[in-house]
Amino acid sequence: MAAPPRATQQITLEITIAEPLQFLLARDRRLPTFEQTIYRQASLKDVIESLGVPHTEIGRLRVNGHEVGFDHRVADGETIHVEALATPRNVLQPSMLRPVPLTELRFLVDVNVARLGKLLRLVGCDTFYDPDLSDTELARLAAAQGRVLLTRDRALLRHGCIDYGHLVRAEKPRTQLREVVRLFGLREQLRPFSRCMHCNAALQRVSKSTILDQLQPLTIRYYNDFMQCSGCGKIYWEGSHQQGLEDLLTEALW
Ligand SMILES: [Zn+2]
């Protein structure tokens, strides 16, 4: 005779989500504390993400007052506190939720923040971008290369292999740049015109005489200091992409 079906397990949790993360919740959940009932065994990561908060946005998880990891299996009656990441974010130090820190701060941008990616390169941040990659490939690459994944897509950030990511809040690229500069405390580290906007490789100073055949007559006439991309060979000079750069930096650092 077949065994009787197991009774559905009911797990009721009391959840408090930190204020900076509450905008990610459904409107009827935007309360300091609410009850959530689930009917299956689940990890705390899955429970919180099912509410709309990607795990990459979480700084600390506490259950009944004790700090736990993402894989904590929730149990009936538990009290859960979800804290936001501290600012500035330090991705170079291990934490309970992210025991393996990054070796350096580098970014990978999703196609929905491609222009942010160009601006990050313009101010010298190592930023990978490839519009042809799928979400799964992006997630795997971020993990494999140890990069912070920047995106406007919450679902992408739910990929379990991503330790470091950020859901970009701002809509306009320049405001997004300011958001990222502030969030990661980059203000003192920006190095404008050190990286190619097109391919992300480092720029190197190059003598004018060696690139004359690649310059327009007016450029030859008015400019003397040139940089060349070590990756794609593109040539940069003071007037080439500087228009608006100072405005951009002022805005990003403001
Ligand atoms: Zn290049």
mmCIF file of C-alpha atoms and ligand atoms in Angstrom:
data_model
loop_
_atom_site.group_PDB
_atom_site.id
_atom_site.type_symbol
_atom_site.label_atom_id
_atom_site.label_comp_id
_atom_site.label_asym_id
_atom_site.label_seq_id
_atom_site.Cartn_x
_atom_site.Cartn_y
_atom_site.Cartn_z
ATOM 1 C CA MET A 1 0.000 0.000 0.000
ATOM 2 C CA ALA A 2 1.341 3.434 -0.900
ATOM 3 C CA ALA A 3 2.443 5.642 1.974
ATOM 4 C CA PRO A 4 0.012 8.467 2.793
ATOM 5 C CA PRO A 5 1.058 11.844 1.358
ATOM 6 C CA ARG A 6 3.077 13.910 3.765
ATOM 7 C CA ALA A 7 1.230 16.828 5.266
ATOM 8 C CA THR A 8 2.281 20.107 3.659
ATOM 9 C CA GLN A 9 4.689 21.814 5.971
ATOM 10 C CA GLN A 10 3.700 25.319 6.898
ATOM 11 C CA ILE A 11 6.503 27.685 7.865
ATOM 12 C CA THR A 12 5.588 31.121 9.149
ATOM 13 C CA LEU A 13 8.360 33.687 9.449
ATOM 14 C CA GLU A 14 8.457 37.178 10.902
ATOM 15 C CA ILE A 15 10.539 39.216 8.487
ATOM 16 C CA THR A 16 12.033 42.675 8.866
ATOM 17 C CA ILE A 17 13.620 44.195 5.772
ATOM 18 C CA ALA A 18 15.909 47.207 6.191
ATOM 19 C CA GLU A 19 14.443 50.449 4.918
ATOM 20 C CA PRO A 20 16.875 50.922 1.979
ATOM 21 C CA LEU A 21 15.663 47.599 0.541
ATOM 22 C CA GLN A 22 11.938 48.049 1.097
ATOM 23 C CA PHE A 23 11.345 49.628 -2.317
ATOM 24 C CA LEU A 24 12.124 46.212 -3.811
ATOM 25 C CA LEU A 25 9.144 44.625 -2.046
ATOM 26 C CA ALA A 26 5.578 44.393 -3.333
ATOM 27 C CA ARG A 27 3.588 47.380 -2.086
ATOM 28 C CA ASP A 28 1.654 45.391 0.532
ATOM 29 C CA ARG A 29 4.936 44.167 1.988
ATOM 30 C CA ARG A 30 6.509 47.588 2.476
ATOM 31 C CA LEU A 31 6.110 47.464 6.228
ATOM 32 C CA PRO A 32 8.811 47.532 8.891
ATOM 33 C CA THR A 33 7.918 43.936 9.781
ATOM 34 C CA PHE A 34 5.555 41.418 8.206
ATOM 35 C CA GLU A 35 4.660 37.744 8.371
ATOM 36 C CA GLN A 36 5.429 35.421 5.507
ATOM 37 C CA THR A 37 4.132 31.881 5.260
ATOM 38 C CA ILE A 38 5.683 29.346 2.945
ATOM 39 C CA TYR A 39 4.720 25.749 2.340
ATOM 40 C CA ARG A 40 8.008 24.102 1.500
ATOM 41 C CA GLN A 41 11.530 23.752 2.772
ATOM 42 C CA ALA A 42 13.617 26.632 1.496
ATOM 43 C CA SER A 43 16.865 28.467 2.000
ATOM 44 C CA LEU A 44 16.750 31.974 3.401
ATOM 45 C CA LYS A 45 18.226 33.233 0.107
ATOM 46 C CA ASP A 46 15.259 31.794 -1.803
ATOM 47 C CA VAL A 47 12.718 33.191 0.666
ATOM 48 C CA ILE A 48 14.109 36.727 0.529
ATOM 49 C CA GLU A 49 14.580 36.682 -3.244
ATOM 50 C CA SER A 50 10.989 35.481 -3.707
ATOM 51 C CA LEU A 51 9.984 38.737 -1.990
ATOM 52 C CA GLY A 52 11.855 40.744 -4.644
ATOM 53 C CA VAL A 53 15.206 41.433 -2.957
ATOM 54 C CA PRO A 54 18.195 40.021 -4.918
ATOM 55 C CA HIS A 55 20.780 38.418 -2.634
ATOM 56 C CA THR A 56 23.443 40.764 -4.006
ATOM 57 C CA GLU A 57 21.713 43.665 -2.212
ATOM 58 C CA ILE A 58 21.863 42.015 1.213
ATOM 59 C CA GLY A 59 24.597 42.932 3.676
ATOM 60 C CA ARG A 60 23.675 40.763 6.642
ATOM 61 C CA LEU A 61 21.067 38.166 7.603
ATOM 62 C CA ARG A 62 20.064 37.462 11.170
ATOM 63 C CA VAL A 63 17.770 34.689 12.370
ATOM 64 C CA ASN A 64 16.517 34.946 15.959
ATOM 65 C CA GLY A 65 19.337 37.420 16.532
ATOM 66 C CA HIS A 66 22.128 35.214 15.152
ATOM 67 C CA GLU A 67 23.997 35.985 11.950
ATOM 68 C CA VAL A 68 23.509 33.297 9.289
ATOM 69 C CA GLY A 69 24.480 32.625 5.678
ATOM 70 C CA PHE A 70 22.310 32.531 2.561
ATOM 71 C CA ASP A 71 21.932 28.751 2.784
ATOM 72 C CA HIS A 72 20.219 28.791 6.192
ATOM 73 C CA ARG A 73 17.133 26.520 6.008
ATOM 74 C CA VAL A 74 14.212 28.447 7.430
ATOM 75 C CA ALA A 75 12.087 26.936 10.208
ATOM 76 C CA ASP A 76 8.637 27.777 11.511
ATOM 77 C CA GLY A 77 8.506 30.677 13.961
ATOM 78 C CA GLU A 78 11.851 32.231 13.084
ATOM 79 C CA THR A 79 12.410 35.969 13.271
ATOM 80 C CA ILE A 80 14.433 37.227 10.329
ATOM 81 C CA HIS A 81 16.238 40.518 9.849
ATOM 82 C CA VAL A 82 17.556 41.473 6.421
ATOM 83 C CA GLU A 83 20.121 44.281 6.393
ATOM 84 C CA ALA A 84 21.335 46.292 3.425
ATOM 85 C CA LEU A 85 24.985 46.479 2.423
ATOM 86 C CA ALA A 86 26.969 49.237 4.083
ATOM 87 C CA THR A 87 28.234 52.158 2.005
ATOM 88 C CA PRO A 88 30.916 52.414 0.775
ATOM 89 C CA ARG A 89 30.872 48.789 -0.200
ATOM 90 C CA ASN A 90 34.062 46.947 0.469
ATOM 91 C CA VAL A 91 34.330 43.984 -1.878
ATOM 92 C CA LEU A 92 37.946 43.332 -0.867
ATOM 93 C CA GLN A 93 37.102 42.101 2.642
ATOM 94 C CA PRO A 94 35.424 38.763 3.417
ATOM 95 C CA SER A 95 32.071 38.726 5.175
ATOM 96 C CA MET A 96 29.661 36.101 6.484
ATOM 97 C CA LEU A 97 27.602 36.256 3.288
ATOM 98 C CA ARG A 98 30.591 36.592 0.966
ATOM 99 C CA PRO A 99 33.535 34.712 2.447
ATOM 100 C CA VAL A 100 35.608 35.003 -0.740
ATOM 101 C CA PRO A 101 36.468 38.667 -1.384
ATOM 102 C CA LEU A 102 37.435 40.075 -4.764
ATOM 103 C CA THR A 103 41.121 40.730 -5.376
ATOM 104 C CA GLU A 104 40.389 44.101 -6.985
ATOM 105 C CA LEU A 105 37.367 46.213 -7.805
ATOM 106 C CA ARG A 106 36.390 45.597 -11.406
ATOM 107 C CA PHE A 107 33.006 45.743 -13.079
ATOM 108 C CA LEU A 108 30.938 43.899 -15.637
ATOM 109 C CA VAL A 109 27.937 45.733 -17.089
ATOM 110 C CA ASP A 110 24.710 44.298 -18.414
ATOM 111 C CA VAL A 111 23.362 45.580 -21.734
ATOM 112 C CA ASN A 112 20.742 47.692 -19.916
ATOM 113 C CA VAL A 113 23.523 49.844 -18.409
ATOM 114 C CA ALA A 114 25.883 49.802 -21.401
ATOM 115 C CA ARG A 115 26.317 53.583 -21.395
ATOM 116 C CA LEU A 116 27.231 53.481 -17.720
ATOM 117 C CA GLY A 117 29.913 50.989 -18.739
ATOM 118 C CA LYS A 118 31.429 53.466 -21.198
ATOM 119 C CA LEU A 119 31.430 56.211 -18.585
ATOM 120 C CA LEU A 120 33.113 53.912 -16.073
ATOM 121 C CA ARG A 121 35.850 53.212 -18.614
ATOM 122 C CA LEU A 122 36.152 56.924 -19.322
ATOM 123 C CA VAL A 123 36.955 57.567 -15.659
ATOM 124 C CA GLY A 124 39.407 54.655 -15.615
ATOM 125 C CA CYS A 125 37.418 51.771 -14.101
ATOM 126 C CA ASP A 126 38.085 48.298 -15.503
ATOM 127 C CA THR A 127 34.676 47.442 -16.991
ATOM 128 C CA PHE A 128 33.836 44.421 -19.118
ATOM 129 C CA TYR A 129 30.962 44.655 -21.589
ATOM 130 C CA ASP A 130 29.770 42.242 -24.246
ATOM 131 C CA PRO A 131 26.220 42.720 -25.566
ATOM 132 C CA ASP A 132 26.153 39.234 -27.052
ATOM 133 C CA LEU A 133 26.349 37.357 -23.756
ATOM 134 C CA SER A 134 23.246 35.712 -22.281
ATOM 135 C CA ASP A 135 22.234 36.333 -18.673
ATOM 136 C CA THR A 136 23.674 32.997 -17.620
ATOM 137 C CA GLU A 137 26.953 33.732 -19.391
ATOM 138 C CA LEU A 138 27.126 37.175 -17.765
ATOM 139 C CA ALA A 139 26.577 35.685 -14.324
ATOM 140 C CA ARG A 140 29.208 33.006 -14.855
ATOM 141 C CA LEU A 141 31.712 35.485 -16.235
ATOM 142 C CA ALA A 142 31.231 37.859 -13.289
ATOM 143 C CA ALA A 143 31.932 34.951 -10.942
ATOM 144 C CA ALA A 144 34.853 33.545 -12.948
ATOM 145 C CA GLN A 145 36.614 36.893 -13.416
ATOM 146 C CA GLY A 146 35.763 38.279 -9.975
ATOM 147 C CA ARG A 147 33.842 41.308 -11.218
ATOM 148 C CA VAL A 148 30.946 43.254 -9.731
ATOM 149 C CA LEU A 149 27.946 42.808 -12.016
ATOM 150 C CA LEU A 150 26.028 46.034 -12.616
ATOM 151 C CA THR A 151 22.514 45.722 -14.008
ATOM 152 C CA ARG A 152 18.968 47.069 -13.862
ATOM 153 C CA ASP A 153 17.631 43.503 -14.077
ATOM 154 C CA ARG A 154 16.722 41.997 -10.714
ATOM 155 C CA ALA A 155 16.259 38.513 -12.133
ATOM 156 C CA LEU A 156 19.852 38.462 -13.386
ATOM 157 C CA LEU A 157 21.151 39.177 -9.886
ATOM 158 C CA ARG A 158 19.342 36.118 -8.531
ATOM 159 C CA HIS A 159 21.815 33.790 -10.223
ATOM 160 C CA GLY A 160 23.371 31.848 -7.379
ATOM 161 C CA CYS A 161 26.917 32.056 -8.740
ATOM 162 C CA ILE A 162 27.003 35.860 -8.401
ATOM 163 C CA ASP A 163 28.549 37.016 -5.146
ATOM 164 C CA TYR A 164 29.054 40.645 -6.045
ATOM 165 C CA GLY A 165 26.491 42.653 -7.951
ATOM 166 C CA HIS A 166 24.508 45.838 -7.777
ATOM 167 C CA LEU A 167 21.016 46.690 -8.899
ATOM 168 C CA VAL A 168 21.507 50.103 -10.485
ATOM 169 C CA ARG A 169 18.796 52.448 -9.225
ATOM 170 C CA ALA A 170 19.345 55.579 -11.335
ATOM 171 C CA GLU A 171 17.978 55.718 -14.867
ATOM 172 C CA LYS A 172 20.306 58.179 -16.595
ATOM 173 C CA PRO A 173 23.903 57.108 -17.325
ATOM 174 C CA ARG A 174 25.530 60.104 -15.649
ATOM 175 C CA THR A 175 23.433 59.673 -12.534
ATOM 176 C CA GLN A 176 24.235 55.963 -12.623
ATOM 177 C CA LEU A 177 27.927 56.822 -12.678
ATOM 178 C CA ARG A 178 27.477 59.022 -9.630
ATOM 179 C CA GLU A 179 25.588 56.202 -7.912
ATOM 180 C CA VAL A 180 28.399 53.712 -8.563
ATOM 181 C CA VAL A 181 31.170 56.167 -7.623
ATOM 182 C CA ARG A 182 29.469 56.872 -4.310
ATOM 183 C CA LEU A 183 28.473 53.302 -3.594
ATOM 184 C CA PHE A 184 31.959 51.896 -4.058
ATOM 185 C CA GLY A 185 33.834 54.914 -2.690
ATOM 186 C CA LEU A 186 35.647 55.491 -5.996
ATOM 187 C CA ARG A 187 36.025 59.227 -5.682
ATOM 188 C CA GLU A 188 39.763 59.132 -4.959
ATOM 189 C CA GLN A 189 40.495 56.320 -7.407
ATOM 190 C CA LEU A 190 39.194 57.745 -10.671
ATOM 191 C CA ARG A 191 41.795 58.018 -13.409
ATOM 192 C CA PRO A 192 40.188 59.721 -16.404
ATOM 193 C CA PHE A 193 41.691 58.911 -19.798
ATOM 194 C CA SER A 194 43.600 55.863 -18.660
ATOM 195 C CA ARG A 195 41.345 53.273 -20.306
ATOM 196 C CA CYS A 196 39.829 52.808 -23.767
ATOM 197 C CA MET A 197 36.092 53.521 -23.891
ATOM 198 C CA HIS A 198 35.662 51.025 -26.702
ATOM 199 C CA CYS A 199 37.562 47.945 -25.568
ATOM 200 C CA ASN A 200 38.530 48.574 -21.910
ATOM 201 C CA ALA A 201 42.285 48.135 -22.490
ATOM 202 C CA ALA A 202 44.805 50.541 -20.951
ATOM 203 C CA LEU A 203 45.824 53.712 -22.823
ATOM 204 C CA GLN A 204 49.504 54.455 -23.354
ATOM 205 C CA ARG A 205 51.177 57.708 -24.229
ATOM 206 C CA VAL A 206 52.347 57.688 -27.840
ATOM 207 C CA SER A 207 54.531 60.128 -29.736
ATOM 208 C CA LYS A 208 52.788 62.172 -32.393
ATOM 209 C CA SER A 209 55.413 61.387 -35.000
ATOM 210 C CA THR A 210 54.593 57.666 -34.944
ATOM 211 C CA ILE A 211 50.870 58.122 -35.641
ATOM 212 C CA LEU A 212 50.824 61.022 -38.093
ATOM 213 C CA ASP A 213 49.351 58.841 -40.836
ATOM 214 C CA GLN A 214 46.327 58.105 -38.628
ATOM 215 C CA LEU A 215 45.477 61.736 -37.814
ATOM 216 C CA GLN A 216 43.353 64.302 -39.601
ATOM 217 C CA PRO A 217 45.157 67.498 -40.735
ATOM 218 C CA LEU A 218 43.405 69.711 -38.187
ATOM 219 C CA THR A 219 44.208 67.301 -35.367
ATOM 220 C CA ILE A 220 47.869 67.353 -36.406
ATOM 221 C CA ARG A 221 47.775 71.110 -36.425
ATOM 222 C CA TYR A 222 46.160 71.710 -33.055
ATOM 223 C CA TYR A 223 47.125 68.790 -30.795
ATOM 224 C CA ASN A 224 50.432 67.411 -29.587
ATOM 225 C CA ASP A 225 49.697 64.981 -26.753
ATOM 226 C CA PHE A 226 48.277 61.624 -27.742
ATOM 227 C CA MET A 227 47.329 58.366 -26.079
ATOM 228 C CA GLN A 228 46.817 55.069 -27.862
ATOM 229 C CA CYS A 229 44.811 52.052 -26.766
ATOM 230 C CA SER A 230 47.009 49.031 -26.093
ATOM 231 C CA GLY A 231 44.130 46.795 -27.174
ATOM 232 C CA CYS A 232 42.396 48.162 -30.267
ATOM 233 C CA GLY A 233 44.902 50.870 -31.244
ATOM 234 C CA LYS A 234 42.366 53.701 -31.083
ATOM 235 C CA ILE A 235 43.992 57.096 -30.654
ATOM 236 C CA TYR A 236 42.879 59.638 -28.070
ATOM 237 C CA TRP A 237 43.911 63.236 -27.621
ATOM 238 C CA GLU A 238 42.853 66.057 -25.403
ATOM 239 C CA GLY A 239 40.089 67.225 -27.691
ATOM 240 C CA SER A 240 38.838 63.835 -28.803
ATOM 241 C CA HIS A 241 36.603 62.749 -25.967
ATOM 242 C CA GLN A 242 37.218 65.470 -23.465
ATOM 243 C CA GLN A 243 34.178 67.446 -24.411
ATOM 244 C CA GLY A 244 31.937 67.210 -21.397
ATOM 245 C CA LEU A 245 34.429 65.132 -19.415
ATOM 246 C CA GLU A 246 34.927 67.796 -16.814
ATOM 247 C CA ASP A 247 31.174 68.227 -16.485
ATOM 248 C CA LEU A 248 30.851 64.482 -16.163
ATOM 249 C CA LEU A 249 33.468 64.276 -13.435
ATOM 250 C CA THR A 250 31.976 67.188 -11.573
ATOM 251 C CA GLU A 251 28.615 65.467 -11.711
ATOM 252 C CA ALA A 252 30.013 62.087 -10.689
ATOM 253 C CA LEU A 253 31.953 63.502 -7.778
ATOM 254 C CA TRP A 254 29.363 65.968 -6.621
HETATM 255 ZN ZN ZN B 1 40.678 50.055 -27.272
#
